[in-house]
Amino acid sequence: MKPVLSVEETLRLEDLIEKEGTSKAALMEYAGEFLASVAMKAHPHHAVVLVGFGNNGGDGWVAADILSQKGVTVDVVSPIEPNEIKSPIARHVARRTAGRDVNVVVGPSRDELVDILAPADIVVDAILGTGFSGAVRAPFSIWIPTLNEMDMMVVSADVPSGLNAETGEVEGPCVQATYTATMLAPKIGLYSGEGPEFAGDILCGELYDRLDEVIDDVEHAADIVEPADLIEYFPELPAHVNKYSRGSVLVVAGSSAYPGAAIMAAKAAARAGAGYVTVATPDPCANLIRMALPSIPVVGIPADTRGAFGAAAGSAVRDLAGKFDCVLCGPGMTTAVGGMQVVTELLKSDVPLVLDADALNCMSRLAIGGIDATPDVYRREAPLILTPHYRELSRLVGGESVEDLGTAIDAAQRLLWAAGSNNMVVVAKGPRTAIVGVERVLLPKSGPASLATAGSGDVLAGIIAGNVAVSHGEVDCWEMQCAYSVAVHSFTGYIAAAAMGERSVIATDLIDVIGDAMGVVEEEALKDAGIELGA
């Protein structure tokens, strides 16, 4: 796994490295070298380096020096003279570079900047760093739109200038980077909010040769799950298994209004490898689901007058649940009173439980001011996996704003820390899904925009439940188990988009390629681990 750090965590890491004997001046030199190495991959003849007032600009001055030494024609554009830079470290490298074979332009007009950029093969953006927040001011509020309008290849130092490295927010102009050469570890803002739209391809320069020895001494905002990390979580299929020993799932879902959600979740659980899947659904829609799923048993549950779970549903579902390796509850069941009773009864059970969609909305109604205020409602010994998107997660924490990766992680941690269970995981779904546990946050492979379609979440919930059932609860890290399921779901999006076109994917397309996606995840993992297929 690769750590992702907050701004504060990055500062702590730099301080720790300095205590180990590597100064921040040395780190600036290493950062500039890495920045130059990324730029050199484009084999440029002419580069423009845009620098700011601080240490991020210092990285750019070092990169400019190195590029010029490699025979590249370099123009450095600065808002002030090198002697006027306040940071002693940045001022030193700026003076050094300005005295060498580079052309320094101070405070150009917009038209002059256009003339400077026009002949360049590549632009290095070292204007604003990780300490930036808010709206960009002049002259950078002129430089950045000018750069973006010229549609050039851009390498940004640490984060694209104009992007908040903590939240991923953009309040004004922001550099549209081709590559972001981030230092020591990626910053959480590159994956949150609008970060992915501006960061381009993210490349990380470790800078410090003993980074692995010290980086775990600071907290991580999150960890990126790499393909090889998932190898231990591949579902096995020994020759001697039967349909029951492969794992069983009870899908408690559906209503007269939304029978399709139950169908998709159940079919996805079966495609993910569960040997025996059963649907428990309100009586009025049971026959429709039976016809759609001839290989899956369907149990009719007492309903109310609107075709949702009725008053007697809670006890009926409770009696069924104990017979299965995993229960998935929520897709399409509505938030009727009977549904709330079903969720309450399942939370009391001792079976691994995945709560999705309306089950989460039912949970949010069980407490005023957020369910973390009454954690006894959802604290349990058996595994509990919640799969909310941002709006559902906001309801669970009493309506507090959840609008990006950072706030989603914060909200999920509130729920987890209140319950204090190591067997609880929140899969916070969004443009970048986070797997949040009590002690760790994982960022698995993200999927394409084609996954943003109705029913996609039902498919993911089914994949998660199927994999939980196949494991029979023998999992040492539930976060990683969920990360595997999210990776499979992400690849269904890519595979379906390749076949149907990104704009034309619907949720049922995802179900049909779950097997292919599992194969791709496993192939990538083995390749990443250096294991030859068939070896």
XYZ file of C-alpha atoms in Angstrom, residues 56 124-134 136 144 147-148 154-166 168-170 172-182 187 189-191 194-202:
56
model
C 7.212 25.276 -3.817
C 6.641 23.283 -14.862
C 4.061 24.650 -12.429
C 5.791 25.511 -9.123
C 3.611 28.461 -8.201
C 1.576 27.413 -5.149
C 2.200 24.506 -2.805
C 0.480 22.442 -0.132
C 0.016 25.424 2.176
C -2.315 27.175 -0.269
C -6.020 27.575 0.415
C -8.722 29.930 -0.791
C -5.748 32.558 -6.202
C -3.072 30.214 -14.452
C -1.559 28.679 -19.076
C -4.757 26.622 -19.215
C 2.203 20.765 -17.595
C 4.025 19.159 -14.686
C 2.825 20.496 -11.329
C 5.037 20.379 -8.262
C 3.309 18.589 -5.359
C -0.226 19.820 -6.240
C -1.641 21.799 -9.165
C -1.526 25.484 -8.235
C -4.965 26.643 -7.118
C -5.938 23.289 -5.596
C -6.381 22.929 -1.853
C -4.070 20.021 -0.960
C -6.213 19.141 2.065
C -9.387 19.177 -3.098
C -11.401 22.398 -3.297
C -10.901 24.883 -6.108
C -10.810 30.102 -8.513
C -8.446 29.313 -11.391
C -6.440 26.105 -11.006
C -3.671 24.663 -13.151
C -4.837 21.784 -15.341
C -1.866 19.469 -14.907
C -0.820 16.681 -17.235
C 1.282 15.213 -14.436
C 1.468 16.008 -10.744
C 4.912 15.260 -9.339
C 4.035 14.998 -5.667
C -1.691 14.503 -0.686
C -6.597 16.686 -1.819
C -5.393 15.060 -5.034
C -8.109 12.426 -4.565
C -12.038 18.477 -7.672
C -8.510 17.126 -7.216
C -8.828 14.237 -9.700
C -10.065 16.664 -12.391
C -6.918 18.807 -12.196
C -4.118 16.480 -11.061
C -3.642 14.428 -14.225
C -1.379 11.425 -13.696
C 0.054 11.416 -10.181
